[in-house]
Amino acid sequence: MTAKSQSSDLGISSGRWAAIRLFAMDVDGVLTDGTIRISSDGVESKVFSVLDGLGLVRLRQAGIVLAWISGRKSGATSHRATELKIPHLVQGRIDKCEALEELASHLSIHQEDICYMGDDDIDAAAIRWAGIGISVPAGVPAALEAADIVTTRPAGYGAVREICDRILAGRESGGHS
């Protein structure tokens, strides 16, 4: 693991985590392990972690705005977003940073109050732009270099939950390190 995997090594305080009002993320390679299964009749399926799902539900219940921004359109993604009551689902957008900036403007949320998590080169600008930018261990070099933090857990296996827990811990501590 790199030093980026340890938030304490980066000086990201509980206060910065507590200030997060919007947690936005890519889907494939972040909420999933990046695998897309397509049956012989063209039906797509993906595997999502229940650990990540519960973390997102807890954030939503705590008043954090959630958004998924995907470069692909997928029925499986739509179904999971509906199931978890994700209020902002943006699909088919390659320019993730532009989509994130538009969403932030629409919601009147400042850049420093946004956490974005991605794994690919099309996520790198959004990772860099967000107040706290995150990638996963298997992220491409551009995403890893843009990130403030690289999760210790892999994509699709609790990486999102790891960040949800950090945001909630920041709020629970009252923003005090």
PDB file of C-alpha atoms in Angstrom:
ATOM      1  CA  MET A   1       0.000   0.000   0.000  1.00  0.00           C
ATOM      2  CA  THR A   2       1.082   3.538  -0.619  1.00  0.00           C
ATOM      3  CA  ALA A   3       1.085   6.307   1.957  1.00  0.00           C
ATOM      4  CA  LYS A   4      -2.079   7.543   0.276  1.00  0.00           C
ATOM      5  CA  SER A   5      -4.020   4.645   1.799  1.00  0.00           C
ATOM      6  CA  GLN A   6      -3.716   6.150   5.290  1.00  0.00           C
ATOM      7  CA  SER A   7      -5.788   9.305   5.785  1.00  0.00           C
ATOM      8  CA  SER A   8      -3.889  10.217   8.960  1.00  0.00           C
ATOM      9  CA  ASP A   9      -0.685  10.313   6.907  1.00  0.00           C
ATOM     10  CA  LEU A  10      -2.292  12.900   4.645  1.00  0.00           C
ATOM     11  CA  GLY A  11      -3.558  15.222   7.340  1.00  0.00           C
ATOM     12  CA  ILE A  12      -7.208  14.811   6.370  1.00  0.00           C
ATOM     13  CA  SER A  13      -8.826  15.847   9.594  1.00  0.00           C
ATOM     14  CA  SER A  14     -12.105  14.715  11.082  1.00  0.00           C
ATOM     15  CA  GLY A  15     -13.299  18.239  10.365  1.00  0.00           C
ATOM     16  CA  ARG A  16     -12.782  17.803   6.624  1.00  0.00           C
ATOM     17  CA  TRP A  17     -14.644  14.485   6.700  1.00  0.00           C
ATOM     18  CA  ALA A  18     -17.431  16.054   8.792  1.00  0.00           C
ATOM     19  CA  ALA A  19     -17.825  18.875   6.246  1.00  0.00           C
ATOM     20  CA  ILE A  20     -18.700  16.494   3.402  1.00  0.00           C
ATOM     21  CA  ARG A  21     -22.223  17.219   2.142  1.00  0.00           C
ATOM     22  CA  LEU A  22     -22.078  15.307  -1.167  1.00  0.00           C
ATOM     23  CA  PHE A  23     -20.513  11.893  -1.727  1.00  0.00           C
ATOM     24  CA  ALA A  24     -20.412  11.140  -5.451  1.00  0.00           C
ATOM     25  CA  MET A  25     -18.831   8.147  -7.109  1.00  0.00           C
ATOM     26  CA  ASP A  26     -18.326   6.139 -10.251  1.00  0.00           C
ATOM     27  CA  VAL A  27     -20.111   2.779 -10.376  1.00  0.00           C
ATOM     28  CA  ASP A  28     -18.135   0.178 -12.367  1.00  0.00           C
ATOM     29  CA  GLY A  29     -14.794  -0.400 -10.652  1.00  0.00           C
ATOM     30  CA  VAL A  30     -15.853   1.412  -7.466  1.00  0.00           C
ATOM     31  CA  LEU A  31     -19.202   0.010  -6.336  1.00  0.00           C
ATOM     32  CA  THR A  32     -18.448  -3.162  -8.303  1.00  0.00           C
ATOM     33  CA  ASP A  33     -15.194  -4.963  -8.984  1.00  0.00           C
ATOM     34  CA  GLY A  34     -15.444  -3.755 -12.575  1.00  0.00           C
ATOM     35  CA  THR A  35     -16.814  -7.015 -13.934  1.00  0.00           C
ATOM     36  CA  ILE A  36     -19.869  -6.863 -16.182  1.00  0.00           C
ATOM     37  CA  ARG A  37     -21.590 -10.152 -16.905  1.00  0.00           C
ATOM     38  CA  ILE A  38     -23.632 -10.378 -20.091  1.00  0.00           C
ATOM     39  CA  SER A  39     -25.706 -13.477 -20.736  1.00  0.00           C
ATOM     40  CA  SER A  40     -26.086 -15.022 -24.178  1.00  0.00           C
ATOM     41  CA  ASP A  41     -29.424 -13.232 -24.530  1.00  0.00           C
ATOM     42  CA  GLY A  42     -27.819  -9.858 -23.745  1.00  0.00           C
ATOM     43  CA  VAL A  43     -28.960  -9.452 -20.133  1.00  0.00           C
ATOM     44  CA  GLU A  44     -26.378  -7.555 -18.091  1.00  0.00           C
ATOM     45  CA  SER A  45     -25.706  -8.248 -14.424  1.00  0.00           C
ATOM     46  CA  LYS A  46     -23.342  -6.811 -11.831  1.00  0.00           C
ATOM     47  CA  VAL A  47     -22.462  -7.707  -8.259  1.00  0.00           C
ATOM     48  CA  PHE A  48     -22.737  -5.000  -5.586  1.00  0.00           C
ATOM     49  CA  SER A  49     -21.497  -5.306  -1.993  1.00  0.00           C
ATOM     50  CA  VAL A  50     -24.061  -5.188   0.819  1.00  0.00           C
ATOM     51  CA  LEU A  51     -21.338  -3.563   2.950  1.00  0.00           C
ATOM     52  CA  ASP A  52     -21.236  -0.617   0.563  1.00  0.00           C
ATOM     53  CA  GLY A  53     -25.031  -0.537   0.370  1.00  0.00           C
ATOM     54  CA  LEU A  54     -25.471  -0.242   4.128  1.00  0.00           C
ATOM     55  CA  GLY A  55     -22.807   2.454   4.311  1.00  0.00           C
ATOM     56  CA  LEU A  56     -24.643   4.475   1.663  1.00  0.00           C
ATOM     57  CA  VAL A  57     -27.978   4.028   3.458  1.00  0.00           C
ATOM     58  CA  ARG A  58     -26.387   5.295   6.683  1.00  0.00           C
ATOM     59  CA  LEU A  59     -24.941   8.333   4.901  1.00  0.00           C
ATOM     60  CA  ARG A  60     -28.316   9.123   3.335  1.00  0.00           C
ATOM     61  CA  GLN A  61     -29.960   8.830   6.758  1.00  0.00           C
ATOM     62  CA  ALA A  62     -27.328  11.234   8.131  1.00  0.00           C
ATOM     63  CA  GLY A  63     -28.288  13.806   5.488  1.00  0.00           C
ATOM     64  CA  ILE A  64     -25.376  13.344   3.090  1.00  0.00           C
ATOM     65  CA  VAL A  65     -26.383  13.808  -0.550  1.00  0.00           C
ATOM     66  CA  LEU A  66     -25.424  10.805  -2.685  1.00  0.00           C
ATOM     67  CA  ALA A  67     -24.729  10.652  -6.412  1.00  0.00           C
ATOM     68  CA  TRP A  68     -23.585   7.991  -8.837  1.00  0.00           C
ATOM     69  CA  ILE A  69     -21.931   9.209 -12.043  1.00  0.00           C
ATOM     70  CA  SER A  70     -21.286   6.514 -14.643  1.00  0.00           C
ATOM     71  CA  GLY A  71     -19.878   6.638 -18.137  1.00  0.00           C
ATOM     72  CA  ARG A  72     -22.189   3.767 -19.103  1.00  0.00           C
ATOM     73  CA  LYS A  73     -25.945   3.348 -19.068  1.00  0.00           C
ATOM     74  CA  SER A  74     -27.006   0.207 -17.252  1.00  0.00           C
ATOM     75  CA  GLY A  75     -30.291  -1.236 -16.084  1.00  0.00           C
ATOM     76  CA  ALA A  76     -28.506  -3.054 -13.255  1.00  0.00           C
ATOM     77  CA  THR A  77     -27.078   0.260 -12.035  1.00  0.00           C
ATOM     78  CA  SER A  78     -30.499   1.932 -12.243  1.00  0.00           C
ATOM     79  CA  HIS A  79     -32.083  -0.918 -10.306  1.00  0.00           C
ATOM     80  CA  ARG A  80     -29.485  -0.807  -7.502  1.00  0.00           C
ATOM     81  CA  ALA A  81     -29.676   3.001  -7.294  1.00  0.00           C
ATOM     82  CA  THR A  82     -33.457   2.808  -6.932  1.00  0.00           C
ATOM     83  CA  GLU A  83     -33.163   0.092  -4.307  1.00  0.00           C
ATOM     84  CA  LEU A  84     -30.759   2.235  -2.234  1.00  0.00           C
ATOM     85  CA  LYS A  85     -32.724   5.457  -2.904  1.00  0.00           C
ATOM     86  CA  ILE A  86     -29.740   7.203  -4.494  1.00  0.00           C
ATOM     87  CA  PRO A  87     -31.232  10.610  -5.373  1.00  0.00           C
ATOM     88  CA  HIS A  88     -28.821  11.555  -8.156  1.00  0.00           C
ATOM     89  CA  LEU A  89     -27.994   8.987 -10.830  1.00  0.00           C
ATOM     90  CA  VAL A  90     -26.137  10.281 -13.872  1.00  0.00           C
ATOM     91  CA  GLN A  91     -25.441   7.685 -16.571  1.00  0.00           C
ATOM     92  CA  GLY A  92     -23.778   7.908 -19.959  1.00  0.00           C
ATOM     93  CA  ARG A  93     -21.533  10.866 -19.025  1.00  0.00           C
ATOM     94  CA  ILE A  94     -17.886  10.510 -19.968  1.00  0.00           C
ATOM     95  CA  ASP A  95     -16.906  13.924 -18.559  1.00  0.00           C
ATOM     96  CA  LYS A  96     -17.418  13.071 -14.896  1.00  0.00           C
ATOM     97  CA  CYS A  97     -15.909  16.331 -13.652  1.00  0.00           C
ATOM     98  CA  GLU A  98     -18.349  18.397 -15.693  1.00  0.00           C
ATOM     99  CA  ALA A  99     -21.247  16.271 -14.399  1.00  0.00           C
ATOM    100  CA  LEU A 100     -20.008  16.680 -10.816  1.00  0.00           C
ATOM    101  CA  GLU A 101     -19.584  20.449 -11.179  1.00  0.00           C
ATOM    102  CA  GLU A 102     -23.112  20.745 -12.636  1.00  0.00           C
ATOM    103  CA  LEU A 103     -24.552  18.712  -9.771  1.00  0.00           C
ATOM    104  CA  ALA A 104     -22.671  20.766  -7.171  1.00  0.00           C
ATOM    105  CA  SER A 105     -23.957  23.987  -8.722  1.00  0.00           C
ATOM    106  CA  HIS A 106     -27.529  22.659  -8.885  1.00  0.00           C
ATOM    107  CA  LEU A 107     -27.366  21.610  -5.216  1.00  0.00           C
ATOM    108  CA  SER A 108     -25.440  24.744  -4.102  1.00  0.00           C
ATOM    109  CA  ILE A 109     -22.715  22.602  -2.538  1.00  0.00           C
ATOM    110  CA  HIS A 110     -19.181  23.984  -2.436  1.00  0.00           C
ATOM    111  CA  GLN A 111     -16.315  22.062  -4.000  1.00  0.00           C
ATOM    112  CA  GLU A 112     -14.553  21.568  -0.649  1.00  0.00           C
ATOM    113  CA  ASP A 113     -17.693  19.878   0.752  1.00  0.00           C
ATOM    114  CA  ILE A 114     -17.639  17.156  -1.915  1.00  0.00           C
ATOM    115  CA  CYS A 115     -16.033  13.728  -1.827  1.00  0.00           C
ATOM    116  CA  TYR A 116     -15.652  11.938  -5.170  1.00  0.00           C
ATOM    117  CA  MET A 117     -14.505   8.350  -5.668  1.00  0.00           C
ATOM    118  CA  GLY A 118     -13.386   6.869  -8.980  1.00  0.00           C
ATOM    119  CA  ASP A 119     -10.992   4.402 -10.545  1.00  0.00           C
ATOM    120  CA  ASP A 120     -10.378   5.316 -14.178  1.00  0.00           C
ATOM    121  CA  ASP A 121      -8.788   8.056 -16.253  1.00  0.00           C
ATOM    122  CA  ILE A 122     -12.244   9.533 -16.957  1.00  0.00           C
ATOM    123  CA  ASP A 123     -12.634   9.965 -13.170  1.00  0.00           C
ATOM    124  CA  ALA A 124      -9.259  11.630 -12.571  1.00  0.00           C
ATOM    125  CA  ALA A 125     -10.396  15.235 -13.110  1.00  0.00           C
ATOM    126  CA  ALA A 126     -13.384  14.766 -10.770  1.00  0.00           C
ATOM    127  CA  ILE A 127     -11.155  13.092  -8.160  1.00  0.00           C
ATOM    128  CA  ARG A 128      -8.746  16.023  -8.375  1.00  0.00           C
ATOM    129  CA  TRP A 129     -11.544  18.658  -8.335  1.00  0.00           C
ATOM    130  CA  ALA A 130     -13.414  17.357  -5.285  1.00  0.00           C
ATOM    131  CA  GLY A 131     -12.607  18.511  -1.765  1.00  0.00           C
ATOM    132  CA  ILE A 132     -11.583  14.939  -0.964  1.00  0.00           C
ATOM    133  CA  GLY A 133     -10.681  12.715  -3.921  1.00  0.00           C
ATOM    134  CA  ILE A 134     -10.577   8.950  -3.541  1.00  0.00           C
ATOM    135  CA  SER A 135      -9.473   6.005  -5.657  1.00  0.00           C
ATOM    136  CA  VAL A 136      -9.309   2.255  -5.122  1.00  0.00           C
ATOM    137  CA  PRO A 137      -6.207   0.030  -5.129  1.00  0.00           C
ATOM    138  CA  ALA A 138      -6.820  -1.208  -8.695  1.00  0.00           C
ATOM    139  CA  GLY A 139      -7.371   2.300 -10.057  1.00  0.00           C
ATOM    140  CA  VAL A 140      -5.470   3.353 -13.176  1.00  0.00           C
ATOM    141  CA  PRO A 141      -2.383   5.543 -12.637  1.00  0.00           C
ATOM    142  CA  ALA A 142      -4.206   8.796 -13.487  1.00  0.00           C
ATOM    143  CA  ALA A 143      -6.873   8.117 -10.838  1.00  0.00           C
ATOM    144  CA  LEU A 144      -4.333   7.034  -8.229  1.00  0.00           C
ATOM    145  CA  GLU A 145      -2.194  10.124  -8.826  1.00  0.00           C
ATOM    146  CA  ALA A 146      -5.221  12.439  -8.582  1.00  0.00           C
ATOM    147  CA  ALA A 147      -6.461  10.889  -5.325  1.00  0.00           C
ATOM    148  CA  ASP A 148      -5.946  12.230  -1.828  1.00  0.00           C
ATOM    149  CA  ILE A 149      -6.656   8.727  -0.533  1.00  0.00           C
ATOM    150  CA  VAL A 150      -6.538   5.206  -1.917  1.00  0.00           C
ATOM    151  CA  THR A 151      -8.815   2.842  -0.009  1.00  0.00           C
ATOM    152  CA  THR A 152      -7.419  -0.228   1.676  1.00  0.00           C
ATOM    153  CA  ARG A 153     -10.420  -2.328   0.607  1.00  0.00           C
ATOM    154  CA  PRO A 154     -10.853  -3.255  -3.062  1.00  0.00           C
ATOM    155  CA  ALA A 155     -13.643  -2.015  -5.296  1.00  0.00           C
ATOM    156  CA  GLY A 156     -16.838  -4.001  -4.909  1.00  0.00           C
ATOM    157  CA  TYR A 157     -15.675  -5.406  -1.571  1.00  0.00           C
ATOM    158  CA  GLY A 158     -16.248  -2.606   0.923  1.00  0.00           C
ATOM    159  CA  ALA A 159     -14.154   0.243  -0.518  1.00  0.00           C
ATOM    160  CA  VAL A 160     -17.159   2.573  -0.553  1.00  0.00           C
ATOM    161  CA  ARG A 161     -18.115   1.505   2.980  1.00  0.00           C
ATOM    162  CA  GLU A 162     -14.607   2.425   4.132  1.00  0.00           C
ATOM    163  CA  ILE A 163     -15.217   6.013   3.010  1.00  0.00           C
ATOM    164  CA  CYS A 164     -18.795   6.099   4.336  1.00  0.00           C
ATOM    165  CA  ASP A 165     -17.460   5.094   7.747  1.00  0.00           C
ATOM    166  CA  ARG A 166     -14.790   7.829   7.651  1.00  0.00           C
ATOM    167  CA  ILE A 167     -17.393  10.487   6.824  1.00  0.00           C
ATOM    168  CA  LEU A 168     -19.695   9.283   9.599  1.00  0.00           C
ATOM    169  CA  ALA A 169     -16.824   9.082  12.105  1.00  0.00           C
ATOM    170  CA  GLY A 170     -15.900  12.679  11.267  1.00  0.00           C
ATOM    171  CA  ARG A 171     -19.453  13.791  11.971  1.00  0.00           C
ATOM    172  CA  GLU A 172     -19.711  11.735  15.153  1.00  0.00           C
ATOM    173  CA  SER A 173     -16.506  13.277  16.506  1.00  0.00           C
ATOM    174  CA  GLY A 174     -17.948  16.722  15.910  1.00  0.00           C
ATOM    175  CA  GLY A 175     -15.198  17.354  13.403  1.00  0.00           C
ATOM    176  CA  HIS A 176     -12.469  17.106  16.038  1.00  0.00           C
ATOM    177  CA  SER A 177      -9.412  14.991  15.237  1.00  0.00           C
TER     178      SER A 177
END
